[in-house]
Structures are given as C-alpha cells and as structure tokens.
Amino acid sequence: MFKRTGQLGVLALMAIVALLLGSGAATAAPRNDLSPHPDPSTAPSARPAAGPEAKAAAGSRPVSGKNPQAGPTFTQASGVWQVNTSMAVLRNTVTDADGDKSTLSFEVWTLDADGKPKDRVKLTDDNPYGVLVSDFVASGKTASVTVDTGRLKPGVTYVFRTSAFDGSLYETSWSPWAKFKIRNRVVDIKLPAPKQDEPTLDQDAFQQPQKIAQPVETSDHGVAVRPGTQGRNGRAGSSCADILKRADGQICWRIVPDDGKRAPKKRSKTSAASPDLVDWCDDNPAGSYIKRYEACINLGVVAEAVKVIDNKPVTLYAKWNVQQQYQLSNNTGDIREKMSLVPTDPVDPFFAVTLDVDFKCLVFCTSGSGSPEWDGLRLWLPGDLHTAEGTTSHTWEGGKEEGERSPFINLEPTITQTRETGNQEKRSWMAVEAAIRCDTLSKPQPGCVFPGYTPTWTFNTKKFPVAAAHAWLIKSKLPNHPGSREHGKPMFFLPKPKPDDTTGRDPDDNRKVICPSGWARKNGHPETTPVKDGDVPSCDEFAFAASYNSGGMPTSDGGLNQVSSGDQCLQTYGTRIGADDWHLYDDERKPAPTFTEVCGRSAMSNWMNTQSMQSFASTFSQKYRLLNYDKYWVSTPGFEHCDATVATVRCTVPKP
C-alpha cells in the first residue's frame, strides 16, 4: 500500500501513476473538478486529495460512516450541527473490511436558496481541490479535521461530507451530507477610522463637579450669656439677655443653619479686590460640590430675633447665604480659601449685627500670617444687602521629603454673631467629604487634593476608536462593570511600586497574566489590522493592568476579579473592513462570549493600544495625584447610544 507523504510527493506520485497506468476514473481528476464549482455527484476518486488509487490493488474499499458530525460542541438543533467556533471540527467514522487504516477526505459546500450544495469551499491550499484530509485511523475509529481560521464565516450554514481512502482504494460514494452552522458574532461595533492627528484630550474638560453632603454644623454660644438659656416665653436653644427689655417683651437670639435647599443668591461684587478662586461655583444649584482641586460649599446661616409680645413670641429673621471656595495646588502644599457672606430676605433684627469669621485649619496645616483680606464690611445695619468676601490661605506642614502622605486635613470655619447688646453666638461647620489630602508620593513635589472626588479618565475615541470600543464593551457589558460610573463600579488605581518598595504589586505582573509576551502575534486574530507602517498586533487588557480591577491582580493582594489566564477573558479584535470602516469583533475562532467574564483581552494595533494610554500618567494619574487604591471612572465618548443590555451587541459609532 502507499504510505502518506507530503503534498509535493502526492502530486508527483499522481503524475507518475497517470503516466504508467493511463487514463481512468480513479487516476486523475477531470479539469473541471479543479474549479470551485465541480459536480457534486462525481466519485470521490475524481478528486484524489488523499493520493492516487492503485489500479491493480485488491481488497475491500473503505467506507465512511453514516453520521458525520460537526462541532464543537457536537450538538444539533433541528437537524443542524451548531458549531460555536469558525475553526470547526468535522468528524466521521471509517471502516475497512480488511482491517486497514484509512483516511477521510472532508468537503465543505455552501448552500443555495433551496438548501442544495452550491459551491465547494476551499479549506486548504495544500492540494488543488481545497479538501482537508485526516490522518490515518484504525478501522472503526473516528477521523477528524479542524478547519483553519478564515475559511468559514460566522452565521453561515454549510454542508459537508466525507470519502474514505485506505492508501490504495477510495470508497465509491460519499457519506451522507451533514448540515452545520457557524455561530454568529455576538459583538460587532462599527467604528470610524482613527484620526491620527487628533490632539491629546484635556482631561480637565471632563471633570464635572461632584455633589457632597452638606457640612456638619455645631453651635457654640458666647461667654456673655448662659448656653441654651431662655427668658420668659423665650425659645429653647436661644441666647436671651436677661437684662435686656424693650417695650413689653424680651429679645432672644440664636443663629441656626439653613437647609441649603435653595439656590444661593448671586453675589453682588463691590470691587475687583476679591476675585473668585473657583469659577464654576455660581453655576451650580444649592448644595456643596468638589472637584479634585476645587470645592464650593454653599450653606446659610439665619439670625433669629424672638420678641415676646402679649406673652406670645414673634420671630423675625435675617439670613446670609455663605459660600466657601477652596483652591488646592498640584505642585505646592498651599490651600487657598475664600468666603462670601451674602445677606438675603433681610428683616429688621432690632439691632445691627456683625458676623466675625475665623478661618480655622484644625491640624497638619498652618494658616497664613496676618489677618484675612476682606472686601466689604461685616457689619449689617437693618436693611443692608451688601456682600462681604474674605480671602486667606493655609499651608500643609509636611511635604519636606519625598514619600510623605498627610492624614486628612479639615477646615472648620467659625462665624460669630455679635449684636450691639453684647450677647454672641458662634457656629462652626465642617464639610467632612471635603477633607484634604496632601502628599509627595504621587509626585516628588508636594501637592494637595480632595480625595473624596472621583476623577474621570476619558478615552480619545476619535483618535483611538478600537481601544475605546474595547473599554466601553467590558465596562458596560460584563457584570463587574470596571470603571463604569453608570453602574457605580469605579476603577481602583494600582501605582507602580517605588524602587525600594518590596511589598507593592507591580502592574506589569498583572499584564503578564492577561497578555503574555508575544500573545498578540502568536495567538491574536490573524485579521487584526495595523494603523500605520511598521505597526504590529498588540494585546490590550481591560480592566487596566494598573488597577485592582485587573484580572491579573491576585485576590490575596486585594484583586477584585482574579483569573489564572487571559484565556478566561472576553476575546475581541480590531480590524479594518474598508478605508473608513473599522470593527471591534468578538473572536469567532473561540466559543461565543458568555458575558459572565470578568475581564477583556483584545488584539489590536500596537499604535492604537499603547498610544491610547500614553498620556495617562502625565494628564491623569499624576495630574490628579492618584495614590494606591484611589477611585476613578472611565469614560468612552461616542458610545452613549450603544445598548449593552442586548444579547448581541451591535452598534455603529458615527464619524466625527
């Protein structure tokens, strides 16, 4: 019997046999059988991909099984094998009455509108028939082949059949047809071409004010009266001057917090001596807000005057909207503070009122020398509506050496209400969520931030559409939603350890788990498209390697989504279909994503991958002084209309 040889050997043997044995149905294929449209009814020996028959051979012919199968997972629906990868595995049994080992040749055909075989699919370049040939297997065993990537298309139904060859003789007919369907894509995000000259984004433009809880307030009565006393028919908690009598009643006073629900009254500037520290304060509704380096605290204080007339208390009010502005620095330990006192709804409080302000920095900081600078008097006569604004500064006491981090610094201003009667009342407050953190860890230069603010890293979708699409898909579709503000699932920053740090996890170690060296070139989808000359395939992981959300981050080190290999992540790739037609596809060579994965791995252009994150440190992590486990959001503009709740994620991102 003939033994299997390489393809060149097979072709040479075919030529020799044709010369020695002459023409015959079993010796050579008709010319039309070399086309992609042969007659399906021709005998297997007309396409001798497994080798030529031996004309004088004796013995029984091998026979294909009657139940050809396609997989994985080798399951059927309505008589059609459901294949969950474009690299289909085709198999069938083969028997030989002589006990000889045999091969199977596998032909795959497309179907016409009537469900009949139409065109033969070229499955290989190794022979002129495009037919895959299995290895020799023992009689009664199953022979199989795996179709290479790119030969079969997602969502298409095919049929295949087999013919047996024992090295000398072909079976005289084909096996029954078996119908199979390649799984369809479940991710198809159409993207515009990358705009390579698009400028770097200004991340500041994407940082919106974040609302925080209103300050916690405490009252501290002055020493001139007994705290919480009240006179005859006075009000509990008021400061009443026992010796003060006017007309037929007694006057009691107290200063109380406003509920902060009303928008603050606009300030009327009296001069240019007190410029704003935070230019967005007056653009926000009532309440308190912070950004990474700025805060705007809005609250109100009310002076109550209770006059008892005919044994009935009558209460009159005078109210001030209080606005605090704080400005911190990325490159110094300076803390600048400004307070505006804006009277509103004035009612005659019987006496002139003075509001004294003590700008207090509790611990770990030093207030500026000298008195605060004030624009406008802090004395209000009945009916006054003028604004008073005071500015001062504080300084973090640390920051002399690299590697420092301050405990939280709280600012607790105090307003003292003084009336011409001599009785006083104090009120202090603290915006707990506006606590300040200073450090020399994120950068050698000292700087301070509001760590309660969660900044947003925004992808440059116009320049790096595939990278942005990958991030959007993972944060929007997977159940852990890494970095998604909409789902309340922030990213947690993992900094690269300092040279002398032996305890911190290196983000590169996370990257090696998800994207081993050379993975994209060796195992990434072969249709991954470069962006420019010299570009190569690259592996992009999401969540970022420099985060506790990374699939490579061990649970023992605080990791939130540990996997043992990037093979467990949702697999995608970026490819160009036309000049301005790019796509992010799920990798159809793999089983369809279940969308229960906790990480994503994508093959894409190296330029797209690396450049999309090139400015992360300079324009984000260092700029906003992120420290270990700091939270941040990930934003992907352009995908707002895409629906990640559907079973099949299809979306078109419009051209910019």
mmCIF file of N, CA and C in Angstrom, residues 184-237:
data_model
loop_
_atom_site.group_PDB
_atom_site.id
_atom_site.type_symbol
_atom_site.label_atom_id
_atom_site.label_comp_id
_atom_site.label_asym_id
_atom_site.label_seq_id
_atom_site.Cartn_x
_atom_site.Cartn_y
_atom_site.Cartn_z
ATOM 1 N N ASN A 184 -22.923 32.826 15.077
ATOM 2 C CA ASN A 184 -22.851 34.210 14.636
ATOM 3 C C ASN A 184 -22.040 35.037 15.620
ATOM 4 N N ARG A 185 -21.627 36.206 15.179
ATOM 5 C CA ARG A 185 -20.928 37.113 16.092
ATOM 6 C C ARG A 185 -21.904 37.621 17.147
ATOM 7 N N VAL A 186 -21.388 37.870 18.323
ATOM 8 C CA VAL A 186 -22.202 38.498 19.362
ATOM 9 C C VAL A 186 -21.694 39.896 19.694
ATOM 10 N N VAL A 187 -20.574 40.295 19.082
ATOM 11 C CA VAL A 187 -20.062 41.661 19.220
ATOM 12 C C VAL A 187 -19.688 42.155 17.829
ATOM 13 N N ASP A 188 -20.300 43.233 17.419
ATOM 14 C CA ASP A 188 -19.965 43.868 16.143
ATOM 15 C C ASP A 188 -20.168 45.368 16.316
ATOM 16 N N ILE A 189 -19.086 46.058 16.640
ATOM 17 C CA ILE A 189 -19.133 47.504 16.850
ATOM 18 C C ILE A 189 -18.413 48.165 15.678
ATOM 19 N N LYS A 190 -19.176 48.862 14.871
ATOM 20 C CA LYS A 190 -18.619 49.515 13.694
ATOM 21 C C LYS A 190 -18.060 50.872 14.093
ATOM 22 N N LEU A 191 -16.843 51.167 13.630
ATOM 23 C CA LEU A 191 -16.122 52.346 14.080
ATOM 24 C C LEU A 191 -15.579 53.139 12.896
ATOM 25 N N PRO A 192 -15.427 54.434 13.056
ATOM 26 C CA PRO A 192 -14.738 55.208 12.021
ATOM 27 C C PRO A 192 -13.234 54.978 12.097
ATOM 28 N N ALA A 193 -12.536 55.364 11.053
ATOM 29 C CA ALA A 193 -11.075 55.219 11.038
ATOM 30 C C ALA A 193 -10.451 56.128 12.091
ATOM 31 N N PRO A 194 -9.343 55.716 12.675
ATOM 32 C CA PRO A 194 -8.675 56.566 13.667
ATOM 33 C C PRO A 194 -8.154 57.859 13.049
ATOM 34 N N LYS A 195 -8.385 58.979 13.725
ATOM 35 C CA LYS A 195 -7.849 60.269 13.297
ATOM 36 C C LYS A 195 -6.484 60.453 13.959
ATOM 37 N N GLN A 196 -5.452 60.099 13.237
ATOM 38 C CA GLN A 196 -4.126 60.039 13.832
ATOM 39 C C GLN A 196 -3.602 61.401 14.279
ATOM 40 N N ASP A 197 -4.106 62.471 13.694
ATOM 41 C CA ASP A 197 -3.620 63.806 14.052
ATOM 42 C C ASP A 197 -4.497 64.487 15.101
ATOM 43 N N GLU A 198 -5.443 63.762 15.678
ATOM 44 C CA GLU A 198 -6.299 64.328 16.721
ATOM 45 C C GLU A 198 -5.453 64.694 17.941
ATOM 46 N N PRO A 199 -5.598 65.920 18.482
ATOM 47 C CA PRO A 199 -4.771 66.318 19.628
ATOM 48 C C PRO A 199 -5.131 65.552 20.896
ATOM 49 N N THR A 200 -4.214 65.551 21.833
ATOM 50 C CA THR A 200 -4.432 64.922 23.134
ATOM 51 C C THR A 200 -5.574 65.620 23.872
ATOM 52 N N LEU A 201 -6.413 64.838 24.507
ATOM 53 C CA LEU A 201 -7.542 65.420 25.234
ATOM 54 C C LEU A 201 -7.069 66.176 26.473
ATOM 55 N N ASP A 202 -7.768 67.258 26.775
ATOM 56 C CA ASP A 202 -7.591 67.966 28.036
ATOM 57 C C ASP A 202 -8.516 67.302 29.053
ATOM 58 N N GLN A 203 -7.943 66.490 29.924
ATOM 59 C CA GLN A 203 -8.772 65.742 30.869
ATOM 60 C C GLN A 203 -9.541 66.659 31.817
ATOM 61 N N ASP A 204 -9.053 67.881 32.051
ATOM 62 C CA ASP A 204 -9.774 68.806 32.921
ATOM 63 C C ASP A 204 -11.182 69.097 32.393
ATOM 64 N N ALA A 205 -11.324 69.071 31.068
ATOM 65 C CA ALA A 205 -12.612 69.402 30.468
ATOM 66 C C ALA A 205 -13.680 68.371 30.783
ATOM 67 N N PHE A 206 -13.288 67.212 31.279
ATOM 68 C CA PHE A 206 -14.239 66.125 31.537
ATOM 69 C C PHE A 206 -14.485 65.899 33.030
ATOM 70 N N GLN A 207 -13.938 66.777 33.864
ATOM 71 C CA GLN A 207 -14.118 66.638 35.312
ATOM 72 C C GLN A 207 -15.280 67.521 35.750
ATOM 73 N N GLN A 208 -16.404 66.922 36.035
ATOM 74 C CA GLN A 208 -17.593 67.657 36.440
ATOM 75 C C GLN A 208 -17.672 67.762 37.963
ATOM 76 N N PRO A 209 -18.230 68.859 38.491
ATOM 77 C CA PRO A 209 -18.381 68.970 39.945
ATOM 78 C C PRO A 209 -19.168 67.792 40.518
ATOM 79 N N GLN A 210 -18.745 67.342 41.669
ATOM 80 C CA GLN A 210 -19.356 66.189 42.338
ATOM 81 C C GLN A 210 -20.030 66.670 43.621
ATOM 82 N N LYS A 211 -21.309 66.390 43.745
ATOM 83 C CA LYS A 211 -22.040 66.859 44.916
ATOM 84 C C LYS A 211 -21.643 66.062 46.147
ATOM 85 N N ILE A 212 -21.532 66.749 47.267
ATOM 86 C CA ILE A 212 -21.179 66.100 48.530
ATOM 87 C C ILE A 212 -22.229 66.474 49.570
ATOM 88 N N ALA A 213 -22.162 65.779 50.706
ATOM 89 C CA ALA A 213 -23.098 66.058 51.799
ATOM 90 C C ALA A 213 -22.853 67.454 52.354
ATOM 91 N N GLN A 214 -23.915 68.065 52.840
ATOM 92 C CA GLN A 214 -23.793 69.382 53.439
ATOM 93 C C GLN A 214 -22.932 69.309 54.698
ATOM 94 N N PRO A 215 -22.265 70.401 55.032
ATOM 95 C CA PRO A 215 -21.388 70.400 56.205
ATOM 96 C C PRO A 215 -22.129 70.037 57.494
ATOM 97 N N VAL A 216 -21.383 69.455 58.401
ATOM 98 C CA VAL A 216 -21.888 69.152 59.740
ATOM 99 C C VAL A 216 -21.668 70.394 60.589
ATOM 100 N N GLU A 217 -22.738 70.876 61.240
ATOM 101 C CA GLU A 217 -22.662 72.138 61.962
ATOM 102 C C GLU A 217 -22.818 71.932 63.466
ATOM 103 N N THR A 218 -22.146 72.789 64.198
ATOM 104 C CA THR A 218 -22.249 72.771 65.662
ATOM 105 C C THR A 218 -22.399 74.208 66.138
ATOM 106 N N SER A 219 -23.091 74.390 67.257
ATOM 107 C CA SER A 219 -23.313 75.726 67.808
ATOM 108 C C SER A 219 -22.495 75.890 69.083
ATOM 109 N N ASP A 220 -21.935 77.077 69.235
ATOM 110 C CA ASP A 220 -21.127 77.364 70.427
ATOM 111 C C ASP A 220 -21.495 78.766 70.909
ATOM 112 N N HIS A 221 -22.274 78.826 71.990
ATOM 113 C CA HIS A 221 -22.719 80.117 72.488
ATOM 114 C C HIS A 221 -21.550 80.874 73.103
ATOM 115 N N GLY A 222 -21.622 82.168 73.006
ATOM 116 C CA GLY A 222 -20.581 83.002 73.572
ATOM 117 C C GLY A 222 -20.620 83.021 75.095
ATOM 118 N N VAL A 223 -19.603 83.586 75.696
ATOM 119 C CA VAL A 223 -19.477 83.582 77.155
ATOM 120 C C VAL A 223 -20.332 84.662 77.814
ATOM 121 N N ALA A 224 -20.871 85.564 77.010
ATOM 122 C CA ALA A 224 -21.627 86.658 77.615
ATOM 123 C C ALA A 224 -22.960 86.195 78.184
ATOM 124 N N VAL A 225 -23.465 85.055 77.698
ATOM 125 C CA VAL A 225 -24.739 84.544 78.205
ATOM 126 C C VAL A 225 -24.596 83.071 78.490
ATOM 127 N N ARG A 226 -25.549 82.529 79.214
ATOM 128 C CA ARG A 226 -25.508 81.116 79.528
ATOM 129 C C ARG A 226 -25.977 80.316 78.324
ATOM 130 N N PRO A 227 -25.254 79.267 77.914
ATOM 131 C CA PRO A 227 -25.649 78.496 76.720
ATOM 132 C C PRO A 227 -27.043 77.910 76.881
ATOM 133 N N GLY A 228 -27.828 78.107 75.870
ATOM 134 C CA GLY A 228 -29.120 77.451 75.828
ATOM 135 C C GLY A 228 -30.156 78.024 76.764
ATOM 136 N N THR A 229 -29.895 79.166 77.328
ATOM 137 C CA THR A 229 -30.893 79.712 78.257
ATOM 138 C C THR A 229 -32.033 80.337 77.483
ATOM 139 N N GLN A 230 -33.101 80.562 78.175
ATOM 140 C CA GLN A 230 -34.226 81.263 77.570
ATOM 141 C C GLN A 230 -34.917 82.082 78.643
ATOM 142 N N GLY A 231 -35.425 83.182 78.217
ATOM 143 C CA GLY A 231 -36.150 84.035 79.141
ATOM 144 C C GLY A 231 -37.619 83.662 79.165
ATOM 145 N N ARG A 232 -38.383 84.492 79.797
ATOM 146 C CA ARG A 232 -39.804 84.255 79.890
ATOM 147 C C ARG A 232 -40.426 84.203 78.500
ATOM 148 N N ASN A 233 -41.095 83.055 78.254
ATOM 149 C CA ASN A 233 -41.718 82.826 76.952
ATOM 150 C C ASN A 233 -40.730 82.901 75.786
ATOM 151 N N GLY A 234 -39.465 82.726 76.087
ATOM 152 C CA GLY A 234 -38.454 82.723 75.026
ATOM 153 C C GLY A 234 -38.418 81.382 74.310
ATOM 154 N N ARG A 235 -37.377 81.134 73.517
ATOM 155 C CA ARG A 235 -37.272 79.922 72.710
ATOM 156 C C ARG A 235 -36.112 79.083 73.200
ATOM 157 N N ALA A 236 -36.349 77.774 73.373
ATOM 158 C CA ALA A 236 -35.288 76.876 73.816
ATOM 159 C C ALA A 236 -34.131 76.919 72.820
ATOM 160 N N GLY A 237 -32.904 76.949 73.343
ATOM 161 C CA GLY A 237 -31.723 76.993 72.490
ATOM 162 C C GLY A 237 -31.339 78.390 72.088
#
